[in-house]
């Protein structure tokens, strides 16, 4: 009976060994699957880290670019404010000149009247005519003075000749 039990035990040991071998093989397959999953996860982690690093670099670049653009924008806003002030000042000057021009036009409204212009031209002609008459009169007076002085000299000059 002991020997039968030993044979039975040897048979059980062999069955246990085969069963353990099968279980061991199954566990090795699971380990290989897990190793493959781990390798995939490591690759994915590496890719994710690279993408994250690239994103951080790009974020820093965009942040620097934003700072530069913000500085440009502030400078342009300052220039715009200066130009706006200048524009306001120039508009006020323009309005003042327009008002002054309007006052001047109101004061000279009679100059543009055709009747007054015609009268002014007529008066210029009259003045020119009068100036000509004055010049002619001055010439006549000069000629008359010369003729008046010339006869006085002749009698004196003839008196010397007869004496």
Coordinates of N, CA and C in Angstrom, one line a residue:
X1 N 0.8 -1.2 0.0 CA 0.0 0.0 0.0 C 0.9 1.2 0.0
X2 N 2.0 1.2 0.6 CA 2.9 2.3 0.7 C 3.4 2.5 -0.7
X3 N 3.8 1.4 -1.4 CA 4.3 1.5 -2.7 C 3.3 2.1 -3.7
X4 N 2.1 1.7 -3.5 CA 1.0 2.2 -4.3 C 0.8 3.7 -4.1
X5 N 1.0 4.1 -2.9 CA 0.9 5.5 -2.6 C 2.0 6.3 -3.2
X6 N 3.3 5.6 -3.2 CA 4.4 6.3 -3.8 C 4.2 6.4 -5.3
X7 N 3.7 5.4 -5.9 CA 3.4 5.5 -7.3 C 2.4 6.5 -7.6
X8 N 1.4 6.5 -6.8 CA 0.4 7.5 -6.9 C 1.0 8.9 -6.7
X9 N 1.9 9.0 -5.7 CA 2.5 10.3 -5.4 C 3.4 10.7 -6.6
X10 N 4.2 9.8 -7.1 CA 5.0 10.1 -8.3 C 4.1 10.6 -9.5
X11 N 3.0 9.9 -9.6 CA 2.1 10.3 -10.7 C 1.5 11.7 -10.4
X12 N 1.2 12.0 -9.2 CA 0.7 13.3 -8.8 C 1.7 14.3 -9.0
X13 N 3.0 14.0 -8.6 CA 4.1 14.9 -8.7 C 4.3 15.2 -10.2
X14 N 4.2 14.3 -11.1 CA 4.3 14.5 -12.5 C 3.2 15.4 -13.0
X15 N 2.0 15.1 -12.5 CA 0.8 15.9 -13.0 C 1.0 17.3 -12.4
X16 N 1.4 17.4 -11.2 CA 1.6 18.8 -10.6 C 2.7 19.5 -11.4
X17 N 3.8 18.8 -11.7 CA 4.9 19.4 -12.5 C 4.4 19.9 -13.8
X18 N 3.6 19.1 -14.6 CA 3.1 19.5 -15.9 C 2.2 20.7 -15.7
X19 N 1.3 20.6 -14.7 CA 0.4 21.7 -14.5 C 1.2 23.0 -14.1
X20 N 2.2 22.9 -13.3 CA 3.0 24.0 -13.0 C 3.7 24.6 -14.2
X21 N 4.2 23.7 -15.1 CA 4.9 24.0 -16.3 C 3.9 24.8 -17.2
X22 N 2.7 24.4 -17.3 CA 1.7 25.1 -18.1 C 1.4 26.4 -17.5
X23 N 1.2 26.5 -16.2 CA 1.0 27.7 -15.5 C 2.1 28.7 -15.7
X24 N 3.4 28.1 -15.6 CA 4.6 28.9 -15.8 C 4.6 29.5 -17.2
X25 N 4.3 28.7 -18.2 CA 4.3 29.1 -19.6 C 3.3 30.3 -19.8
X26 N 2.1 30.1 -19.2 CA 1.0 31.1 -19.2 C 1.5 32.4 -18.6
X27 N 2.2 32.3 -17.5 CA 2.7 33.5 -16.8 C 3.8 34.2 -17.6
X28 N 4.6 33.4 -18.3 CA 5.7 34.0 -19.1 C 5.0 34.7 -20.3
X29 N 4.0 34.2 -20.8 CA 3.3 34.9 -21.9 C 2.7 36.2 -21.4
X30 N 2.1 36.2 -20.2 CA 1.5 37.4 -19.6 C 2.7 38.4 -19.4
X31 N 3.8 37.9 -18.9 CA 5.0 38.8 -18.6 C 5.4 39.4 -20.0
X32 N 5.5 38.6 -21.0 CA 5.9 39.2 -22.3 C 4.8 40.2 -22.8
X33 N 3.6 39.9 -22.6 CA 2.5 40.9 -23.0 C 2.7 42.2 -22.2
X34 N 2.9 42.0 -20.9 CA 3.1 43.2 -20.1 C 4.3 44.0 -20.5
X35 N 5.4 43.2 -20.8 CA 6.7 43.9 -21.2 C 6.4 44.7 -22.5
X36 N 5.6 44.1 -23.5 CA 5.3 44.8 -24.7 C 4.4 46.1 -24.4
X37 N 3.5 45.9 -23.5 CA 2.6 47.1 -23.1 C 3.5 48.1 -22.4
X38 N 4.5 47.7 -21.6 CA 5.4 48.6 -20.9 C 6.2 49.3 -22.0
X39 N 6.7 48.6 -23.0 CA 7.5 49.2 -24.0 C 6.7 50.2 -24.8
X40 N 5.4 49.9 -25.1 CA 4.5 50.8 -25.8 C 4.3 52.1 -25.0
X41 N 4.1 51.9 -23.7 CA 3.8 53.0 -22.8 C 5.1 53.9 -22.7
X42 N 6.3 53.3 -22.7 CA 7.5 54.0 -22.6 C 7.7 54.9 -23.9
X43 N 7.4 54.3 -25.0 CA 7.5 55.0 -26.3 C 6.5 56.2 -26.3
X44 N 5.3 55.9 -25.8 CA 4.2 56.9 -25.8 C 4.6 58.0 -24.8
X45 N 5.2 57.6 -23.7 CA 5.7 58.6 -22.7 C 6.8 59.5 -23.3
X46 N 7.7 58.8 -24.1 CA 8.8 59.6 -24.7 C 8.2 60.6 -25.7
X47 N 7.3 60.1 -26.5 CA 6.6 61.0 -27.5 C 5.9 62.1 -26.8
X48 N 5.2 61.8 -25.8 CA 4.5 62.8 -25.0 C 5.4 63.9 -24.4
X49 N 6.5 63.4 -23.9 CA 7.5 64.3 -23.3 C 8.1 65.2 -24.4
X50 N 8.4 64.6 -25.6 CA 8.9 65.5 -26.7 C 7.9 66.5 -27.1
X51 N 6.6 66.1 -27.2 CA 5.6 67.0 -27.6 C 5.4 68.1 -26.5
X52 N 5.5 67.7 -25.3 CA 5.3 68.7 -24.2 C 6.5 69.7 -24.2
X53 N 7.7 69.2 -24.4 CA 8.9 70.0 -24.5 C 8.8 71.0 -25.7
X54 N 8.3 70.5 -26.8 CA 8.1 71.4 -28.0 C 7.1 72.4 -27.7
X55 N 6.0 72.0 -27.0 CA 4.9 73.0 -26.7 C 5.4 74.0 -25.7
X56 N 6.2 73.6 -24.7 CA 6.8 74.6 -23.8 C 7.7 75.6 -24.5
X57 N 8.5 75.1 -25.4 CA 9.4 76.0 -26.2 C 8.6 77.0 -27.0
X58 N 7.6 76.4 -27.7 CA 6.7 77.3 -28.5 C 6.0 78.3 -27.6
X59 N 5.6 77.9 -26.5 CA 4.9 78.8 -25.6 C 5.8 80.0 -25.2
X60 N 7.1 79.6 -24.9 CA 8.1 80.7 -24.5 C 8.3 81.6 -25.7
X61 N 8.4 81.0 -26.9 CA 8.6 81.9 -28.1 C 7.4 82.8 -28.3
X62 N 6.2 82.3 -28.2 CA 5.0 83.1 -28.4 C 4.9 84.1 -27.3
X63 N 5.3 83.8 -26.1 CA 5.3 84.8 -25.0 C 6.2 85.9 -25.2
X64 N 7.4 85.6 -25.7 CA 8.4 86.7 -26.1 C 7.9 87.5 -27.2
X65 N 7.3 86.8 -28.2 CA 6.7 87.6 -29.3 C 5.6 88.5 -28.9
X66 N 4.7 88.0 -28.0 CA 3.6 88.8 -27.4 C 4.2 90.0 -26.7
X67 N 5.3 89.8 -25.9 CA 5.9 90.9 -25.2 C 6.3 92.0 -26.2
X68 N 7.0 91.6 -27.3 CA 7.5 92.5 -28.3 C 6.3 93.2 -28.9
X69 N 5.3 92.5 -29.3 CA 4.1 93.1 -29.9 C 3.4 94.0 -29.0
X70 N 3.4 93.7 -27.7 CA 2.7 94.6 -26.7 C 3.5 95.9 -26.6
X71 N 4.9 95.8 -26.6 CA 5.7 97.0 -26.6 C 5.4 97.8 -27.8
X72 N 5.4 97.2 -29.0 CA 5.1 97.9 -30.2 C 3.7 98.5 -30.2
X73 N 2.8 97.8 -29.6 CA 1.4 98.3 -29.5 C 1.4 99.6 -28.6
X74 N 2.1 99.5 -27.5 CA 2.1 100.6 -26.5 C 2.8 101.8 -27.2
X75 N 3.8 101.6 -28.0 CA 4.5 102.7 -28.7 C 3.6 103.3 -29.7
X76 N 2.9 102.4 -30.5 CA 2.0 102.9 -31.5 C 0.8 103.6 -30.9
X77 N 0.3 103.2 -29.7 CA -0.8 103.9 -29.1 C -0.3 105.3 -28.6
X78 N 0.9 105.4 -28.2 CA 1.5 106.7 -27.8 C 1.6 107.6 -29.0
X79 N 2.1 107.0 -30.1 CA 2.2 107.8 -31.3 C 0.8 108.3 -31.8
X80 N -0.2 107.3 -31.7 CA -1.5 107.6 -32.1 C -2.1 108.7 -31.2
X81 N -1.9 108.7 -29.9 CA -2.4 109.7 -29.0 C -1.8 111.1 -29.4
X82 N -0.5 111.1 -29.7 CA 0.2 112.3 -30.1 C -0.4 112.9 -31.4
X83 N -0.6 112.0 -32.3 CA -1.2 112.4 -33.6 C -2.6 112.9 -33.4
X84 N -3.3 112.2 -32.5 CA -4.7 112.7 -32.3 C -4.7 114.1 -31.7
X85 N -3.8 114.3 -30.7 CA -3.7 115.7 -30.1 C -3.4 116.7 -31.2
X86 N -2.4 116.3 -32.1 CA -2.0 117.2 -33.2 C -3.2 117.5 -34.1
X87 N -3.9 116.4 -34.4 CA -5.1 116.6 -35.3 C -6.1 117.5 -34.7
X88 N -6.4 117.3 -33.4 CA -7.3 118.2 -32.7 C -6.9 119.6 -32.7
X89 N -5.6 119.9 -32.5 CA -5.1 121.2 -32.5 C -5.2 121.8 -33.9
X90 N -4.9 121.0 -34.9 CA -5.0 121.5 -36.3 C -6.4 121.8 -36.7
X91 N -7.3 121.0 -36.2 CA -8.7 121.2 -36.5 C -9.2 122.5 -35.9
X92 N -8.8 122.7 -34.7 CA -9.2 124.0 -34.0 C -8.6 125.2 -34.7
X93 N -7.3 125.1 -35.2 CA -6.7 126.2 -35.9 C -7.5 126.4 -37.2
X94 N -7.8 125.3 -37.9 CA -8.6 125.4 -39.2 C -9.9 126.1 -38.9
X95 N -10.6 125.7 -37.9 CA -11.9 126.3 -37.6 C -11.7 127.8 -37.3
X96 N -10.6 128.2 -36.6 CA -10.4 129.6 -36.3 C -10.1 130.3 -37.6
X97 N -9.3 129.7 -38.5 CA -9.0 130.4 -39.8 C -10.3 130.5 -40.6
X98 N -11.2 129.5 -40.6 CA -12.4 129.6 -41.3 C -13.3 130.7 -40.8
X99 N -13.3 130.9 -39.4 CA -14.1 131.9 -38.9 C -13.6 133.3 -39.2
X100 N -12.2 133.4 -39.2 CA -11.6 134.7 -39.6 C -11.8 135.0 -41.0
X101 N -11.7 134.0 -41.9 CA -12.0 134.1 -43.3 C -13.4 134.6 -43.6
X102 N -14.3 134.0 -42.8 CA -15.7 134.3 -43.0 C -16.0 135.8 -42.6
X103 N -15.3 136.2 -41.5 CA -15.4 137.6 -41.1 C -14.9 138.6 -42.2
X104 N -13.7 138.1 -42.8 CA -13.1 138.9 -43.8 C -14.0 139.0 -45.1
X105 N -14.6 137.9 -45.4 CA -15.5 137.9 -46.5 C -16.8 138.7 -46.3
X106 N -17.2 138.7 -45.1 CA -18.4 139.6 -44.8 C -18.0 141.0 -44.9
X107 N -16.8 141.4 -44.6 CA -16.3 142.8 -44.7 C -16.1 143.2 -46.1
X108 N -15.8 142.2 -47.0 CA -15.5 142.5 -48.4 C -16.6 142.1 -49.3
X109 N -17.8 141.9 -48.8 CA -18.9 141.4 -49.6 C -19.2 142.4 -50.7
X110 N -19.0 143.7 -50.4 CA -19.4 144.8 -51.4 C -18.4 144.8 -52.5
X111 N -17.2 144.2 -52.4 CA -16.2 144.2 -53.5 C -16.6 143.3 -54.6
X112 N -17.3 142.3 -54.2 CA -17.7 141.3 -55.3 C -19.0 141.8 -56.0
X113 N -19.6 142.9 -55.7 CA -20.8 143.4 -56.3 C -20.4 143.9 -57.7
X114 N -21.0 143.4 -58.8 CA -20.6 143.7 -60.2 C -20.8 145.2 -60.4
X115 N -21.8 145.8 -59.8 CA -22.1 147.3 -60.0 C -20.9 148.1 -59.5
X116 N -20.5 147.7 -58.3 CA -19.3 148.4 -57.6 C -18.1 148.2 -58.4
X117 N -17.9 147.0 -58.9 CA -16.7 146.7 -59.7 C -16.6 147.6 -61.0
X118 N -17.8 147.7 -61.6 CA -17.9 148.6 -62.8 C -17.6 150.0 -62.5
X119 N -18.2 150.5 -61.4 CA -18.0 151.9 -60.9 C -16.5 152.1 -60.6
X120 N -15.9 151.1 -60.0 CA -14.4 151.2 -59.6 C -13.6 151.3 -60.9
X121 N -13.9 150.5 -61.9 CA -13.2 150.6 -63.1 C -13.4 151.9 -63.8
X122 N -14.6 152.5 -63.8 CA -14.9 153.8 -64.3 C -14.1 154.9 -63.6
X123 N -14.0 154.8 -62.3 CA -13.3 155.7 -61.5 C -11.8 155.7 -61.8
X124 N -11.2 154.4 -62.0 CA -9.8 154.3 -62.4 C -9.6 155.0 -63.8
X125 N -10.5 154.8 -64.7 CA -10.4 155.5 -66.0 C -10.4 157.0 -65.8
X126 N -11.3 157.5 -65.0 CA -11.4 158.9 -64.7 C -10.1 159.4 -64.1
X127 N -9.6 158.7 -63.2 CA -8.3 159.1 -62.5 C -7.2 159.1 -63.5
X128 N -7.1 158.1 -64.4 CA -6.1 158.1 -65.4 C -6.2 159.2 -66.4
X129 N -7.5 159.6 -66.7 CA -7.7 160.7 -67.6 C -7.3 162.0 -66.9
X130 N -7.6 162.1 -65.7 CA -7.3 163.4 -64.9 C -5.7 163.5 -64.8
X131 N -5.1 162.4 -64.5 CA -3.6 162.4 -64.5 C -3.0 162.8 -65.8
X132 N -3.6 162.3 -66.9 CA -3.1 162.7 -68.2 C -3.3 164.2 -68.4
X133 N -4.5 164.7 -68.0 CA -4.8 166.1 -68.2 C -3.8 167.0 -67.3
X134 N -3.5 166.5 -66.1 CA -2.5 167.2 -65.3 C -1.2 167.2 -65.9
X135 N -0.7 166.1 -66.4 CA 0.6 166.1 -67.1 C 0.6 167.0 -68.3
X136 N -0.5 167.0 -69.1 CA -0.6 167.9 -70.3 C -0.6 169.3 -69.8
X137 N -1.3 169.6 -68.7 CA -1.4 171.0 -68.2 C 0.0 171.4 -67.8
X138 N 0.7 170.5 -67.1 CA 2.1 170.8 -66.6 C 3.0 171.1 -67.8
X139 N 2.9 170.3 -68.9 CA 3.7 170.6 -70.1 C 3.4 171.9 -70.7
X140 N 2.1 172.3 -70.7 CA 1.6 173.5 -71.3 C 2.2 174.7 -70.5
X141 N 2.1 174.5 -69.1 CA 2.6 175.6 -68.2 C 4.1 175.8 -68.5
X142 N 4.8 174.7 -68.6 CA 6.2 174.7 -68.8 C 6.5 175.4 -70.1
X143 N 5.8 175.1 -71.1 CA 6.0 175.7 -72.4 C 5.7 177.2 -72.4
X144 N 4.6 177.5 -71.7 CA 4.2 178.9 -71.6 C 5.3 179.7 -70.8
X145 N 5.8 179.1 -69.8 CA 6.9 179.8 -69.0 C 8.1 180.0 -69.9
X146 N 8.4 179.0 -70.7 CA 9.6 179.2 -71.5 C 9.3 180.3 -72.6
X147 N 8.1 180.3 -73.1 CA 7.8 181.4 -74.1 C 7.8 182.7 -73.4
X148 N 7.3 182.8 -72.2 CA 7.2 184.0 -71.5 C 8.6 184.5 -71.1
X149 N 9.5 183.7 -70.8 CA 10.9 184.1 -70.5 C 11.7 184.4 -71.8
X150 N 11.4 183.8 -72.8 CA 12.2 184.0 -74.1 C 12.0 185.4 -74.6
X151 N 10.8 186.0 -74.7 CA 10.7 187.4 -75.2 C 11.4 188.4 -74.3
X152 N 11.5 188.2 -73.1 CA 12.2 189.1 -72.2 C 13.6 189.2 -72.6
X153 N 14.2 188.1 -72.9 CA 15.6 188.1 -73.2 C 15.9 188.7 -74.5
X154 N 15.0 188.5 -75.4 CA 15.2 189.1 -76.8 C 15.3 190.6 -76.8
X155 N 14.3 191.2 -76.1 CA 14.4 192.7 -76.2 C 15.7 193.1 -75.5
X156 N 16.1 192.5 -74.5 CA 17.4 192.9 -73.8 C 18.6 192.6 -74.7
X157 N 18.5 191.5 -75.4 CA 19.6 191.1 -76.3 C 19.6 191.9 -77.5
X158 N 18.5 192.4 -78.0 CA 18.4 193.3 -79.2 C 18.8 194.7 -78.8
X159 N 18.5 195.1 -77.6 CA 18.9 196.4 -77.1 C 20.4 196.5 -77.1
X160 N 21.1 195.6 -76.7 CA 22.6 195.6 -76.7 C 23.1 195.6 -78.2
X161 N 22.4 195.0 -79.0 CA 22.9 194.9 -80.4 C 22.7 196.3 -81.1
X162 N 21.6 197.1 -80.8 CA 21.4 198.3 -81.4 C 22.2 199.4 -80.7
X163 N 22.6 199.3 -79.6 CA 23.4 200.4 -78.9 C 24.7 200.4 -79.3

